[in-house]
PDB file of C-alpha atoms in Angstrom:
ATOM      1  CA  UNK Z 370       0.000   0.000   0.000  1.00  0.00           C
ATOM      2  CA  UNK Z 371       2.882   2.374   0.633  1.00  0.00           C
ATOM      3  CA  UNK Z 372       4.861   1.360  -2.457  1.00  0.00           C
ATOM      4  CA  UNK Z 373       2.317   1.342  -5.291  1.00  0.00           C
ATOM      5  CA  UNK Z 374       0.832   4.880  -5.192  1.00  0.00           C
ATOM      6  CA  UNK Z 375       4.197   6.420  -6.171  1.00  0.00           C
ATOM      7  CA  UNK Z 376       5.740   3.450  -7.990  1.00  0.00           C
ATOM      8  CA  UNK Z 377       7.040   3.799 -11.533  1.00  0.00           C
ATOM      9  CA  UNK Z 378       6.638   0.091 -12.280  1.00  0.00           C
ATOM     10  CA  UNK Z 379       4.777  -0.890 -15.472  1.00  0.00           C
ATOM     11  CA  UNK Z 380       2.247  -2.587 -13.157  1.00  0.00           C
ATOM     12  CA  UNK Z 381       1.657   0.502 -10.964  1.00  0.00           C
ATOM     13  CA  UNK Z 382      -1.275   1.946 -12.926  1.00  0.00           C
ATOM     14  CA  UNK Z 383      -3.187  -1.339 -12.820  1.00  0.00           C
ATOM     15  CA  UNK Z 384      -2.366  -1.946  -9.159  1.00  0.00           C
ATOM     16  CA  UNK Z 385      -3.536   1.545  -8.195  1.00  0.00           C
ATOM     17  CA  UNK Z 386      -6.710   1.485 -10.324  1.00  0.00           C
ATOM     18  CA  UNK Z 387      -7.875  -1.957  -9.158  1.00  0.00           C
ATOM     19  CA  UNK Z 388     -10.338  -1.851  -6.232  1.00  0.00           C
ATOM     20  CA  UNK Z 389      -8.924  -3.321  -3.020  1.00  0.00           C
ATOM     21  CA  UNK Z 390     -10.795  -5.923  -0.997  1.00  0.00           C
ATOM     22  CA  UNK Z 391      -9.537  -7.119   2.374  1.00  0.00           C
ATOM     23  CA  UNK Z 392     -10.828 -10.355   3.873  1.00  0.00           C
ATOM     24  CA  UNK Z 393     -10.953 -10.103   7.651  1.00  0.00           C
ATOM     25  CA  UNK Z 394     -12.230 -12.218  10.509  1.00  0.00           C
ATOM     26  CA  UNK Z 395     -12.083  -9.219  12.830  1.00  0.00           C
ATOM     27  CA  UNK Z 396     -13.978  -6.366  11.123  1.00  0.00           C
ATOM     28  CA  UNK Z 397     -17.491  -5.859   9.873  1.00  0.00           C
ATOM     29  CA  UNK Z 398     -18.114  -4.453   6.403  1.00  0.00           C
ATOM     30  CA  UNK Z 399     -17.083  -0.810   6.045  1.00  0.00           C
ATOM     31  CA  UNK Z 400     -19.970   1.250   4.662  1.00  0.00           C
ATOM     32  CA  UNK Z 401     -17.773   4.195   3.573  1.00  0.00           C
ATOM     33  CA  UNK Z 402     -15.138   2.090   1.807  1.00  0.00           C
ATOM     34  CA  UNK Z 403     -14.211   3.135  -1.728  1.00  0.00           C
ATOM     35  CA  UNK Z 404     -11.836   0.275  -2.570  1.00  0.00           C
ATOM     36  CA  UNK Z 405      -8.725   2.448  -2.474  1.00  0.00           C
ATOM     37  CA  UNK Z 406      -5.422   1.599  -0.796  1.00  0.00           C
ATOM     38  CA  UNK Z 407      -6.387   3.833   2.137  1.00  0.00           C
ATOM     39  CA  UNK Z 408     -10.009   2.703   2.404  1.00  0.00           C
ATOM     40  CA  UNK Z 409     -10.426  -0.836   1.022  1.00  0.00           C
ATOM     41  CA  UNK Z 410     -13.664  -2.751   0.922  1.00  0.00           C
ATOM     42  CA  UNK Z 411     -13.834  -5.181   3.852  1.00  0.00           C
ATOM     43  CA  UNK Z 412     -15.215  -8.709   3.437  1.00  0.00           C
ATOM     44  CA  UNK Z 413     -16.086 -10.571   6.608  1.00  0.00           C
ATOM     45  CA  UNK Z 414     -18.157 -13.514   7.755  1.00  0.00           C
ATOM     46  CA  UNK Z 415     -18.045 -16.955   6.178  1.00  0.00           C
ATOM     47  CA  UNK Z 416     -15.408 -17.148   3.455  1.00  0.00           C
ATOM     48  CA  UNK Z 417     -17.638 -18.900   0.894  1.00  0.00           C
ATOM     49  CA  UNK Z 418     -20.459 -16.385   1.440  1.00  0.00           C
ATOM     50  CA  UNK Z 419     -18.100 -13.406   1.171  1.00  0.00           C
ATOM     51  CA  UNK Z 420     -16.466 -14.721  -2.019  1.00  0.00           C
ATOM     52  CA  UNK Z 421     -19.866 -15.459  -3.581  1.00  0.00           C
ATOM     53  CA  UNK Z 422     -21.010 -11.920  -2.762  1.00  0.00           C
ATOM     54  CA  UNK Z 423     -17.932 -10.253  -4.256  1.00  0.00           C
ATOM     55  CA  UNK Z 424     -17.861 -12.502  -7.332  1.00  0.00           C
ATOM     56  CA  UNK Z 425     -21.445 -11.415  -8.050  1.00  0.00           C
ATOM     57  CA  UNK Z 426     -20.411  -7.736  -8.150  1.00  0.00           C
ATOM     58  CA  UNK Z 427     -19.678  -6.036 -11.477  1.00  0.00           C
ATOM     59  CA  UNK Z 428     -16.039  -5.648 -12.408  1.00  0.00           C
ATOM     60  CA  UNK Z 429     -14.745  -9.064 -13.348  1.00  0.00           C
ATOM     61  CA  UNK Z 430     -12.342 -11.414 -11.670  1.00  0.00           C
ATOM     62  CA  UNK Z 431     -11.034 -11.366  -8.123  1.00  0.00           C
ATOM     63  CA  UNK Z 432      -7.256 -11.685  -8.028  1.00  0.00           C
ATOM     64  CA  UNK Z 433      -5.802 -12.821  -4.715  1.00  0.00           C
ATOM     65  CA  UNK Z 434      -2.410 -11.587  -3.632  1.00  0.00           C
ATOM     66  CA  UNK Z 435      -1.810 -13.006  -0.231  1.00  0.00           C
ATOM     67  CA  UNK Z 436      -0.399 -15.646   1.957  1.00  0.00           C
ATOM     68  CA  UNK Z 437      -0.487 -19.404   1.771  1.00  0.00           C
ATOM     69  CA  UNK Z 438      -2.987 -19.780   4.635  1.00  0.00           C
ATOM     70  CA  UNK Z 439      -5.589 -17.684   2.809  1.00  0.00           C
ATOM     71  CA  UNK Z 440      -4.935 -19.574  -0.430  1.00  0.00           C
ATOM     72  CA  UNK Z 441      -5.325 -22.866   1.467  1.00  0.00           C
ATOM     73  CA  UNK Z 442      -8.715 -21.768   2.815  1.00  0.00           C
ATOM     74  CA  UNK Z 443      -9.897 -20.722  -0.663  1.00  0.00           C
ATOM     75  CA  UNK Z 444      -8.673 -23.970  -2.241  1.00  0.00           C
ATOM     76  CA  UNK Z 445     -10.190 -26.166   0.492  1.00  0.00           C
ATOM     77  CA  UNK Z 446     -13.560 -24.447  -0.014  1.00  0.00           C
ATOM     78  CA  UNK Z 447     -13.274 -24.933  -3.813  1.00  0.00           C
ATOM     79  CA  UNK Z 448     -13.467 -21.173  -4.369  1.00  0.00           C
ATOM     80  CA  UNK Z 449     -10.537 -20.930  -6.788  1.00  0.00           C
ATOM     81  CA  UNK Z 450     -11.242 -20.915 -10.523  1.00  0.00           C
ATOM     82  CA  UNK Z 451      -7.597 -20.621 -11.547  1.00  0.00           C
ATOM     83  CA  UNK Z 452      -4.194 -20.816  -9.867  1.00  0.00           C
ATOM     84  CA  UNK Z 453      -1.518 -18.517 -11.326  1.00  0.00           C
ATOM     85  CA  UNK Z 454       1.724 -19.603  -9.708  1.00  0.00           C
ATOM     86  CA  UNK Z 455       5.302 -18.407  -9.995  1.00  0.00           C
ATOM     87  CA  UNK Z 456       7.826 -21.185  -9.500  1.00  0.00           C
ATOM     88  CA  UNK Z 457      11.191 -19.791  -8.452  1.00  0.00           C
ATOM     89  CA  UNK Z 458      14.307 -21.987  -8.464  1.00  0.00           C
ATOM     90  CA  UNK Z 459      15.084 -21.568  -4.764  1.00  0.00           C
ATOM     91  CA  UNK Z 460      14.956 -24.400  -2.215  1.00  0.00           C
ATOM     92  CA  UNK Z 461      14.031 -22.889   1.151  1.00  0.00           C
ATOM     93  CA  UNK Z 462      13.848 -26.030   3.266  1.00  0.00           C
ATOM     94  CA  UNK Z 463      10.823 -24.842   5.250  1.00  0.00           C
ATOM     95  CA  UNK Z 464       7.666 -22.814   4.918  1.00  0.00           C
ATOM     96  CA  UNK Z 465       3.921 -23.156   4.545  1.00  0.00           C
ATOM     97  CA  UNK Z 466       2.757 -25.627   1.913  1.00  0.00           C
ATOM     98  CA  UNK Z 467       0.295 -24.003  -0.484  1.00  0.00           C
ATOM     99  CA  UNK Z 468      -2.075 -26.971  -0.609  1.00  0.00           C
ATOM    100  CA  UNK Z 469      -1.738 -28.250   2.968  1.00  0.00           C
ATOM    101  CA  UNK Z 470      -4.954 -29.275   4.672  1.00  0.00           C
ATOM    102  CA  UNK Z 471      -7.062 -30.022   1.615  1.00  0.00           C
ATOM    103  CA  UNK Z 472      -9.911 -32.332   2.632  1.00  0.00           C
ATOM    104  CA  UNK Z 473      -9.639 -34.194  -0.718  1.00  0.00           C
ATOM    105  CA  UNK Z 474      -7.099 -34.284  -3.547  1.00  0.00           C
ATOM    106  CA  UNK Z 475      -7.492 -31.384  -5.959  1.00  0.00           C
ATOM    107  CA  UNK Z 476      -6.942 -32.409  -9.574  1.00  0.00           C
ATOM    108  CA  UNK Z 477      -5.466 -29.566 -11.620  1.00  0.00           C
ATOM    109  CA  UNK Z 478      -5.118 -29.092 -15.372  1.00  0.00           C
ATOM    110  CA  UNK Z 479      -2.148 -27.134 -16.714  1.00  0.00           C
ATOM    111  CA  UNK Z 480      -3.467 -24.262 -18.846  1.00  0.00           C
ATOM    112  CA  UNK Z 481      -0.193 -22.524 -19.647  1.00  0.00           C
ATOM    113  CA  UNK Z 482       3.478 -22.435 -18.739  1.00  0.00           C
ATOM    114  CA  UNK Z 483       5.973 -19.705 -19.490  1.00  0.00           C
ATOM    115  CA  UNK Z 484       9.651 -19.700 -18.610  1.00  0.00           C
ATOM    116  CA  UNK Z 485      11.743 -16.637 -17.848  1.00  0.00           C
ATOM    117  CA  UNK Z 486      15.452 -16.014 -17.579  1.00  0.00           C
ATOM    118  CA  UNK Z 487      16.962 -17.336 -14.384  1.00  0.00           C
ATOM    119  CA  UNK Z 488      14.697 -20.378 -14.372  1.00  0.00           C
ATOM    120  CA  UNK Z 489      11.485 -18.758 -13.087  1.00  0.00           C
ATOM    121  CA  UNK Z 490       8.299 -20.360 -14.435  1.00  0.00           C
ATOM    122  CA  UNK Z 491       4.794 -18.850 -14.591  1.00  0.00           C
ATOM    123  CA  UNK Z 492       2.282 -21.698 -14.377  1.00  0.00           C
ATOM    124  CA  UNK Z 493      -1.495 -21.468 -14.726  1.00  0.00           C
ATOM    125  CA  UNK Z 494      -3.677 -24.327 -13.504  1.00  0.00           C
ATOM    126  CA  UNK Z 495      -7.449 -24.781 -13.330  1.00  0.00           C
ATOM    127  CA  UNK Z 496      -9.225 -27.249 -11.081  1.00  0.00           C
ATOM    128  CA  UNK Z 497     -10.693 -30.174 -13.005  1.00  0.00           C
ATOM    129  CA  UNK Z 498     -14.476 -30.187 -12.556  1.00  0.00           C
TER     130      UNK Z 498
END
């Protein structure tokens, strides 16, 4: 939130123009929210209900930039239409597994793969219905 408003990155305009939505277990919906960095929309309550509500709003897709625990909750509730993953050639040795805690195996279909210099891969998967 502090970086993007003054960033000169090619992605800055899109990042700043895209409405912001924060999922929270601790706050009720903010009536005066405008979706900006300073005043994001707040989603609360049951995750599936909140996602269904926001997906029904005009404006297109919801893109999630966040941590593994949030992604795990979305995946476990079958609320993800597409996974866009960056695979970086670094072995950390520890961390939070992206798909830990799934109640059932999640079959994925590779939609696209793109490689970049340095060995980074951009992978897009969709859950198999």
